[in-house]
């Protein structure tokens, strides 16, 4: 292998979740987003189920996404009495502050040959590839799982089946500036080497 491992280690540590308030309003080139998606597609999956599905909203599509998620939110929360006008407006308008928003989903394999947890894990690997590719291009992004992510009703809105999973929203934009790396607890607290 002839990769620059120092650069690769640095890339991993420089990856950050960068939120729409820290985007400068410019558009990210579609070609970069396409490259992020191509790399996501190289994630591992057990038995090659490749369960990741992505819907890419951009330009006028962002308005559409805002309408979809605020409408689903309204329909669900008006029924259970938890509706908040502030949340509704936030869901309607938040996509507009991004350049692209990718709806992240897991499509359950028809044969059910692999446990669900493995399909979800594979999608998470694909999302990490999105994150790392974005970092390499200096593009800001973050994986959000708030809003309507876990509403059963959201699945129909994005063309998903009951056994599929909506796994969140991947926001993309041009960063105002790149934030400093965050902290992590010591790896030694999370590992154990067994050598004999
Ligand atoms: C599965 C998953 C879901 C997440 N959902 C949210 C979210 O709903 N809202 C949010 O602010 N950040 C969310 N994040 C981003 C984390 O807050 C972020 O990764 C964490 O703070 C570490 O920061 P870093 O990514 O910059 O290292 C999520 C991350 C993951 C992996």
PDB file of N, CA, C and O in Angstrom, residues 19-21 23 62 65-66 69 87-101 142-147 169 171:
ATOM      1  N   UNK A  19     -22.470  22.298  11.716  1.00  0.00           N
ATOM      2  CA  UNK A  19     -23.919  22.504  11.634  1.00  0.00           C
ATOM      3  C   UNK A  19     -24.278  23.661  10.692  1.00  0.00           C
ATOM      4  O   UNK A  19     -23.451  24.542  10.454  1.00  0.00           O
ATOM      5  N   UNK A  20     -25.534  23.649  10.180  1.00  0.00           N
ATOM      6  CA  UNK A  20     -25.933  24.652   9.180  1.00  0.00           C
ATOM      7  C   UNK A  20     -25.657  26.105   9.587  1.00  0.00           C
ATOM      8  O   UNK A  20     -25.331  26.925   8.726  1.00  0.00           O
ATOM      9  N   UNK A  21     -25.737  26.420  10.880  1.00  0.00           N
ATOM     10  CA  UNK A  21     -25.461  27.802  11.313  1.00  0.00           C
ATOM     11  C   UNK A  21     -24.026  28.199  10.982  1.00  0.00           C
ATOM     12  O   UNK A  21     -23.706  29.393  10.911  1.00  0.00           O
ATOM     13  N   UNK A  23     -22.487  27.243   8.120  1.00  0.00           N
ATOM     14  CA  UNK A  23     -22.275  27.209   6.670  1.00  0.00           C
ATOM     15  C   UNK A  23     -22.341  28.640   6.141  1.00  0.00           C
ATOM     16  O   UNK A  23     -23.083  29.470   6.684  1.00  0.00           O
ATOM     17  N   UNK A  62     -34.570  21.437  -1.676  1.00  0.00           N
ATOM     18  CA  UNK A  62     -34.456  21.705  -0.237  1.00  0.00           C
ATOM     19  C   UNK A  62     -35.777  22.230   0.328  1.00  0.00           C
ATOM     20  O   UNK A  62     -36.156  21.928   1.457  1.00  0.00           O
ATOM     21  N   UNK A  65     -38.003  19.274   0.697  1.00  0.00           N
ATOM     22  CA  UNK A  65     -37.679  18.505   1.902  1.00  0.00           C
ATOM     23  C   UNK A  65     -38.255  19.186   3.142  1.00  0.00           C
ATOM     24  O   UNK A  65     -38.835  18.533   4.013  1.00  0.00           O
ATOM     25  N   UNK A  66     -38.114  20.518   3.199  1.00  0.00           N
ATOM     26  CA  UNK A  66     -38.661  21.274   4.331  1.00  0.00           C
ATOM     27  C   UNK A  66     -40.169  21.089   4.438  1.00  0.00           C
ATOM     28  O   UNK A  66     -40.718  20.918   5.536  1.00  0.00           O
ATOM     29  N   UNK A  69     -40.880  17.342   5.634  1.00  0.00           N
ATOM     30  CA  UNK A  69     -40.650  17.007   7.046  1.00  0.00           C
ATOM     31  C   UNK A  69     -41.524  17.831   7.986  1.00  0.00           C
ATOM     32  O   UNK A  69     -41.968  17.326   9.025  1.00  0.00           O
ATOM     33  N   UNK A  87     -40.919  24.287  16.382  1.00  0.00           N
ATOM     34  CA  UNK A  87     -40.282  23.113  15.771  1.00  0.00           C
ATOM     35  C   UNK A  87     -40.730  22.953  14.327  1.00  0.00           C
ATOM     36  O   UNK A  87     -39.952  22.594  13.444  1.00  0.00           O
ATOM     37  N   UNK A  88     -42.032  23.202  14.114  1.00  0.00           N
ATOM     38  CA  UNK A  88     -42.596  23.092  12.768  1.00  0.00           C
ATOM     39  C   UNK A  88     -41.854  24.026  11.796  1.00  0.00           C
ATOM     40  O   UNK A  88     -41.421  23.613  10.713  1.00  0.00           O
ATOM     41  N   UNK A  89     -41.682  25.275  12.211  1.00  0.00           N
ATOM     42  CA  UNK A  89     -41.025  26.248  11.338  1.00  0.00           C
ATOM     43  C   UNK A  89     -39.551  25.905  11.130  1.00  0.00           C
ATOM     44  O   UNK A  89     -39.005  26.069  10.044  1.00  0.00           O
ATOM     45  N   UNK A  90     -38.934  25.388  12.201  1.00  0.00           N
ATOM     46  CA  UNK A  90     -37.530  24.987  12.101  1.00  0.00           C
ATOM     47  C   UNK A  90     -37.369  23.842  11.089  1.00  0.00           C
ATOM     48  O   UNK A  90     -36.461  23.870  10.243  1.00  0.00           O
ATOM     49  N   UNK A  91     -38.272  22.877  11.150  1.00  0.00           N
ATOM     50  CA  UNK A  91     -38.196  21.754  10.210  1.00  0.00           C
ATOM     51  C   UNK A  91     -38.454  22.219   8.788  1.00  0.00           C
ATOM     52  O   UNK A  91     -37.858  21.704   7.831  1.00  0.00           O
ATOM     53  N   UNK A  92     -39.336  23.208   8.643  1.00  0.00           N
ATOM     54  CA  UNK A  92     -39.646  23.715   7.299  1.00  0.00           C
ATOM     55  C   UNK A  92     -38.463  24.478   6.711  1.00  0.00           C
ATOM     56  O   UNK A  92     -38.144  24.355   5.533  1.00  0.00           O
ATOM     57  N   UNK A  93     -37.769  25.257   7.578  1.00  0.00           N
ATOM     58  CA  UNK A  93     -36.765  26.184   7.048  1.00  0.00           C
ATOM     59  C   UNK A  93     -35.320  25.697   7.128  1.00  0.00           C
ATOM     60  O   UNK A  93     -34.461  26.183   6.399  1.00  0.00           O
ATOM     61  N   UNK A  94     -35.048  24.746   8.029  1.00  0.00           N
ATOM     62  CA  UNK A  94     -33.643  24.354   8.251  1.00  0.00           C
ATOM     63  C   UNK A  94     -32.935  23.837   6.993  1.00  0.00           C
ATOM     64  O   UNK A  94     -31.776  24.187   6.753  1.00  0.00           O
ATOM     65  N   UNK A  95     -33.604  23.029   6.163  1.00  0.00           N
ATOM     66  CA  UNK A  95     -32.891  22.543   4.963  1.00  0.00           C
ATOM     67  C   UNK A  95     -32.386  23.673   4.070  1.00  0.00           C
ATOM     68  O   UNK A  95     -31.382  23.509   3.366  1.00  0.00           O
ATOM     69  N   UNK A  96     -33.071  24.826   4.122  1.00  0.00           N
ATOM     70  CA  UNK A  96     -32.695  25.933   3.233  1.00  0.00           C
ATOM     71  C   UNK A  96     -31.330  26.524   3.574  1.00  0.00           C
ATOM     72  O   UNK A  96     -30.728  27.220   2.770  1.00  0.00           O
ATOM     73  N   UNK A  97     -30.831  26.233   4.778  1.00  0.00           N
ATOM     74  CA  UNK A  97     -29.513  26.774   5.135  1.00  0.00           C
ATOM     75  C   UNK A  97     -28.374  25.842   4.717  1.00  0.00           C
ATOM     76  O   UNK A  97     -27.203  26.143   4.954  1.00  0.00           O
ATOM     77  N   UNK A  98     -28.740  24.728   4.093  1.00  0.00           N
ATOM     78  CA  UNK A  98     -27.705  23.804   3.614  1.00  0.00           C
ATOM     79  C   UNK A  98     -27.575  23.907   2.095  1.00  0.00           C
ATOM     80  O   UNK A  98     -28.449  24.456   1.415  1.00  0.00           O
ATOM     81  N   UNK A  99     -26.485  23.357   1.597  1.00  0.00           N
ATOM     82  CA  UNK A  99     -26.306  23.281   0.149  1.00  0.00           C
ATOM     83  C   UNK A  99     -27.006  22.028  -0.391  1.00  0.00           C
ATOM     84  O   UNK A  99     -27.684  22.066  -1.419  1.00  0.00           O
ATOM     85  N   UNK A 100     -26.827  20.932   0.333  1.00  0.00           N
ATOM     86  CA  UNK A 100     -27.475  19.661   0.014  1.00  0.00           C
ATOM     87  C   UNK A 100     -27.886  19.016   1.338  1.00  0.00           C
ATOM     88  O   UNK A 100     -27.195  19.181   2.346  1.00  0.00           O
ATOM     89  N   UNK A 101     -28.964  18.276   1.331  1.00  0.00           N
ATOM     90  CA  UNK A 101     -29.302  17.419   2.472  1.00  0.00           C
ATOM     91  C   UNK A 101     -29.563  16.013   1.921  1.00  0.00           C
ATOM     92  O   UNK A 101     -30.348  15.841   0.991  1.00  0.00           O
ATOM     93  N   UNK A 142     -22.956  17.257   8.650  1.00  0.00           N
ATOM     94  CA  UNK A 142     -23.285  16.603   9.919  1.00  0.00           C
ATOM     95  C   UNK A 142     -24.472  15.689   9.755  1.00  0.00           C
ATOM     96  O   UNK A 142     -25.346  15.929   8.928  1.00  0.00           O
ATOM     97  N   UNK A 143     -24.445  14.626  10.531  1.00  0.00           N
ATOM     98  CA  UNK A 143     -25.508  13.618  10.543  1.00  0.00           C
ATOM     99  C   UNK A 143     -26.445  13.959  11.689  1.00  0.00           C
ATOM    100  O   UNK A 143     -26.043  13.918  12.850  1.00  0.00           O
ATOM    101  N   UNK A 144     -27.678  14.293  11.357  1.00  0.00           N
ATOM    102  CA  UNK A 144     -28.680  14.630  12.376  1.00  0.00           C
ATOM    103  C   UNK A 144     -29.786  13.590  12.395  1.00  0.00           C
ATOM    104  O   UNK A 144     -30.227  13.097  11.350  1.00  0.00           O
ATOM    105  N   UNK A 145     -30.213  13.256  13.616  1.00  0.00           N
ATOM    106  CA  UNK A 145     -31.259  12.239  13.745  1.00  0.00           C
ATOM    107  C   UNK A 145     -32.441  12.768  14.546  1.00  0.00           C
ATOM    108  O   UNK A 145     -33.169  12.008  15.177  1.00  0.00           O
ATOM    109  N   UNK A 146     -32.586  14.098  14.511  1.00  0.00           N
ATOM    110  CA  UNK A 146     -33.716  14.683  15.235  1.00  0.00           C
ATOM    111  C   UNK A 146     -34.960  14.717  14.348  1.00  0.00           C
ATOM    112  O   UNK A 146     -35.089  13.958  13.392  1.00  0.00           O
ATOM    113  N   UNK A 147     -35.859  15.653  14.711  1.00  0.00           N
ATOM    114  CA  UNK A 147     -37.054  15.892  13.895  1.00  0.00           C
ATOM    115  C   UNK A 147     -37.904  14.658  13.706  1.00  0.00           C
ATOM    116  O   UNK A 147     -38.282  13.990  14.663  1.00  0.00           O
ATOM    117  N   UNK A 169     -30.643  12.616   8.624  1.00  0.00           N
ATOM    118  CA  UNK A 169     -30.469  13.628   7.586  1.00  0.00           C
ATOM    119  C   UNK A 169     -29.016  14.092   7.615  1.00  0.00           C
ATOM    120  O   UNK A 169     -28.504  14.453   8.677  1.00  0.00           O
ATOM    121  N   UNK A 171     -26.580  16.811   6.536  1.00  0.00           N
ATOM    122  CA  UNK A 171     -26.512  18.198   6.057  1.00  0.00           C
ATOM    123  C   UNK A 171     -25.132  18.493   5.476  1.00  0.00           C
ATOM    124  O   UNK A 171     -24.125  18.088   6.052  1.00  0.00           O
TER     125      UNK A 171
END
